[in-house]
Amino acid sequence: MTGSLSHIDAEGTARMVDVGAKPDTRRVAVASGVITMSDEALAAVRAGNAPKGDVLGTARIAGIMAAKKTGDLVPMCHPLALDAVNIDFSFEDEGEFAGSIRATATASITGKTGIEMEAITAVSIALVTIYDMAKALDKGMVISGIRLIEKLGGKSGHWKAQGWI
Amino acid sequence: MTGSLSHIDAEGTARMVDVGAKPDTRRVAVASGVITMSDEALAAVRAGNAPKGDVLGTARIAGIMAAKKTGDLVPMCHPLALDAVNIDFSFEDEGEFAGSIRATATASITGKTGIEMEAITAVSIALVTIYDMAKALDKGMVISGIRLIEKLGGKSGHWKAQGWI
Amino acid sequence: MTGSLSHIDAEGTARMVDVGAKPDTRRVAVASGVITMSDEALAAVRAGNAPKGDVLGTARIAGIMAAKKTGDLVPMCHPLALDAVNIDFSFEDEGEFAGSIRATATASITGKTGIEMEAITAVSIALVTIYDMAKALDKGMVISGIRLIEKLGGKSGHWKAQGWI
Amino acid sequence: MTGSLSHIDAEGTARMVDVGAKPDTRRVAVASGVITMSDEALAAVRAGNAPKGDVLGTARIAGIMAAKKTGDLVPMCHPLALDAVNIDFSFEDEGEFAGSIRATATASITGKTGIEMEAITAVSIALVTIYDMAKALDKGMVISGIRLIEKLGGKSGHWKAQGWI
Amino acid sequence: MTGSLSHIDAEGTARMVDVGAKPDTRRVAVASGVITMSDEALAAVRAGNAPKGDVLGTARIAGIMAAKKTGDLVPMCHPLALDAVNIDFSFEDEGEFAGSIRATATASITGKTGIEMEAITAVSIALVTIYDMAKALDKGMVISGIRLIEKLGGKSGHWKAQGWI
Amino acid sequence: MTGSLSHIDAEGTARMVDVGAKPDTRRVAVASGVITMSDEALAAVRAGNAPKGDVLGTARIAGIMAAKKTGDLVPMCHPLALDAVNIDFSFEDEGEFAGSIRATATASITGKTGIEMEAITAVSIALVTIYDMAKALDKGMVISGIRLIEKLGGKSGHWKAQGWI
């Protein structure tokens, strides 16, 4: 095995990576994921969204606020001063995730360390919030496909998930 | 549409449900989800886990601590005094999620409201933490299948997800 | 002076009141306050509210989430397991606060101690959030009239602010 | 209407403003507000303050600690690394707010974004804490006049509220 | 070895203890600890305390607020609805800890689980705060003797530390 | 008395120090402390540590996460963007603290203000967590010797505690 877990030191204990020697650079990360639900629940979210936007509006704010708490939730993450994090939702009408709501989060920072955990955390909590808001209609909803889509800046440069254009 | 979103009132604004009239009853919820990764990353997590247990040990603690923050993360959730929340991990060697690590969280409370959001939040943040701990080896990991598996207690009684024994 | 500050002991140091001997009873508190702004800012909030509801929608969620953090914000407050907290907004078209947005929060609990600080905190942070969302249009907005309107339950029974019907 | 709500995008959804392209500059913000109470309550706070300072001392610390949580309370606020935040109290003996305690907060940062929300949050929670500490004497206290007084640094330069010297 | 670590299960992983079957009973815990400092620093704290009480006043509030966060700080602790927590300070003029400030915290709850971690956390953070407030005078201060002094209620009944009357 | 308490202003009120004029420099702080326990409890921690590492593993994560919350726990501390914080444990077999577990935390930052409070907070909460994990075996454990060991960077340069090589 040539790879290594960057948070684990030679003796196997959990460690924060010291980012003190890294320069401040502009970094952007995009993450995405979906929640699949019954037609009934989906219709209620869509309708609830049409006049007042509260299901997705609540999930958006929950995701943005969670991104700001990433360093408080993920033990080895650095506390970061985000430039911004925002979330978009779309309804997936076809393909693997037809009947799903997709959440896509974009986070950015001018800093020493990557911002992908903030984007992934934002997506995760936004989807968990949708579950909470719609669970009276469908307890069997499933959250899937949470992943990093794209990453710019830092040592690893531009990275894009396979199969995403 | 006969269903309704319990957090949305007649005018479509987001609302907390008033649980004041509900009795305190024992409630249990089980949620589960997986993270799929490359063979290399999986081998590193397994090996890291064998001698010292830190990847999964860190993820377990992150998930437990996140469950206690559910009311702070999910806007319409009540702050709850959990009886307990615990997380188990297993390696999926076959089936839909072969090559994945499964996290299963069990949360319990003696209270007025269900505990499923705590179990789902615990699973989500445990998996996000595994992503963080292994991302140096594989940026393409995917978190999937986060769902409620079982729910006991409260008005809706015993509920079990389809396809789970 | 016959009154005394309940959080201050005989020697003048700050203290939490011990509520251990109090019974659990149903308690409700209603608080209210306003933010006064320029016509331009008010029109933007109204318009922003009409199609998508995001200014007030964001403020509502901020206020609800802040209420859940009251024990973390106000040093001598007990951490409480709220039954519910909700916020309503209205536009004041006449009277002392014409040209203002009013936020009214209702909090309830079945517990040993009053819930008025949660209602007041919810109103305060909801109004501060409106300031944040509209400050690009008007830096001179003023938040006023934050007060307890009504209180039910507990030793002091039913209390209502003077001048409120 | 020529103005626009900076946190709301073209489609009306709530958004964090991306501050990545802004330079780090020194910024200062001053905010102020009052709490009006009965003579009895005011006398108790004054007396409590004279020998031991605990009412205002507690409110001061609550306000300072709340300022550090602004990004956790106000959804679209950036998490900021404050240079400092401090709070002063004065007793208003005459004018519109005679019989009130005034809280004035000064916050400063060397950063990309303004610090006014931190000053306003500090004032708000300091006043809410005074309410909590004195509510056994007077439930009818009113919090008023919370506003930005002065702002230095950043694109908008030096701004001062009308009527403040 | 006949004892066992209550948070560690048969396979050695960290676990929260399920307190669901325990009855609600009144529980009290007292913890104590000291910080030893130079004569110069001690004199400044005493003098600072005499007129305005701010060093110890700040430490008191920090300790009380930290006690309310115990479940957020100590991974396997349950989130608890404290009845009260309070802190007293004294100056140790003789004995093992002459030249020290002692912090003693008393926490109480009517609940299913003990309150000793809240008392110990309150003492720890109160002392850490004194360090912070006085460190410009003495970087060599030492915090010692943090321990549980007394515990009432629950299965183990009345427990008192050896050597404490 | 020539010294002064840097957080206390001329009138004795608690204040955050304004660090706006300080340059960003690399700073490191090391703090340490011990917990002394019965032979039985120590053997259980050692054994629990040998196969799975969960007692110390849990304490390590608790300490790291607490360090990130220092600004939220210690009232006059600045919120800081840590470069890293890590914790090591050792078993003290001889000397003043024989029969103890020592926790040593190293924190670093590139910033305007020192990082010693983060290191001290990490040690304190790591030791409090060990207490929590082992208290079923020994309620009489004592936490001692929490102190700053070494400090590099900033105006005061290189500082080392007396008696530490």
mmCIF file of C-alpha atoms in Angstrom, chain A residues 13-21 71-79 112, chain F residues 26 60-61 64-65 68-69 80-88 108-110:
data_model
loop_
_atom_site.group_PDB
_atom_site.id
_atom_site.type_symbol
_atom_site.label_atom_id
_atom_site.label_comp_id
_atom_site.label_asym_id
_atom_site.label_seq_id
_atom_site.Cartn_x
_atom_site.Cartn_y
_atom_site.Cartn_z
ATOM 1 C CA THR A 13 -3.357 7.872 16.348
ATOM 2 C CA ALA A 14 -5.725 10.489 14.973
ATOM 3 C CA ARG A 15 -4.032 13.832 14.222
ATOM 4 C CA MET A 16 -4.840 17.199 12.727
ATOM 5 C CA VAL A 17 -2.574 18.011 9.784
ATOM 6 C CA ASP A 18 -0.460 21.118 10.456
ATOM 7 C CA VAL A 19 -1.238 23.576 7.681
ATOM 8 C CA GLY A 20 1.027 26.327 9.004
ATOM 9 C CA ALA A 21 3.506 26.121 6.127
ATOM 10 C CA GLY A 71 -14.823 22.245 12.175
ATOM 11 C CA ASP A 72 -17.118 21.636 15.141
ATOM 12 C CA LEU A 73 -18.586 18.451 13.643
ATOM 13 C CA VAL A 74 -15.690 16.706 11.905
ATOM 14 C CA PRO A 75 -12.965 16.124 14.504
ATOM 15 C CA MET A 76 -9.811 16.588 12.412
ATOM 16 C CA CYS A 77 -11.123 19.490 10.287
ATOM 17 C CA HIS A 78 -9.642 22.929 10.750
ATOM 18 C CA PRO A 79 -11.927 25.788 11.743
ATOM 19 C CA LYS A 112 -4.397 27.216 3.612
ATOM 20 C CA ARG F 26 3.935 31.586 13.570
ATOM 21 C CA ARG F 60 -7.667 12.721 22.324
ATOM 22 C CA ILE F 61 -10.573 13.638 20.082
ATOM 23 C CA ILE F 64 -8.742 18.391 19.932
ATOM 24 C CA MET F 65 -12.396 19.376 19.490
ATOM 25 C CA LYS F 68 -11.299 24.447 18.520
ATOM 26 C CA LYS F 69 -13.976 25.718 20.942
ATOM 27 C CA LEU F 80 -8.679 31.547 16.265
ATOM 28 C CA ALA F 81 -8.071 29.652 13.044
ATOM 29 C CA LEU F 82 -5.678 27.009 14.369
ATOM 30 C CA ASP F 83 -3.035 25.539 12.078
ATOM 31 C CA ALA F 84 -3.148 22.354 14.176
ATOM 32 C CA VAL F 85 -3.632 20.935 17.645
ATOM 33 C CA ASN F 86 -2.583 17.458 18.676
ATOM 34 C CA ILE F 87 -2.448 15.488 21.901
ATOM 35 C CA ASP F 88 -0.110 12.771 23.158
ATOM 36 C CA SER F 108 0.092 26.084 16.481
ATOM 37 C CA ILE F 109 -1.170 29.038 14.512
ATOM 38 C CA THR F 110 -0.010 31.690 12.097
#
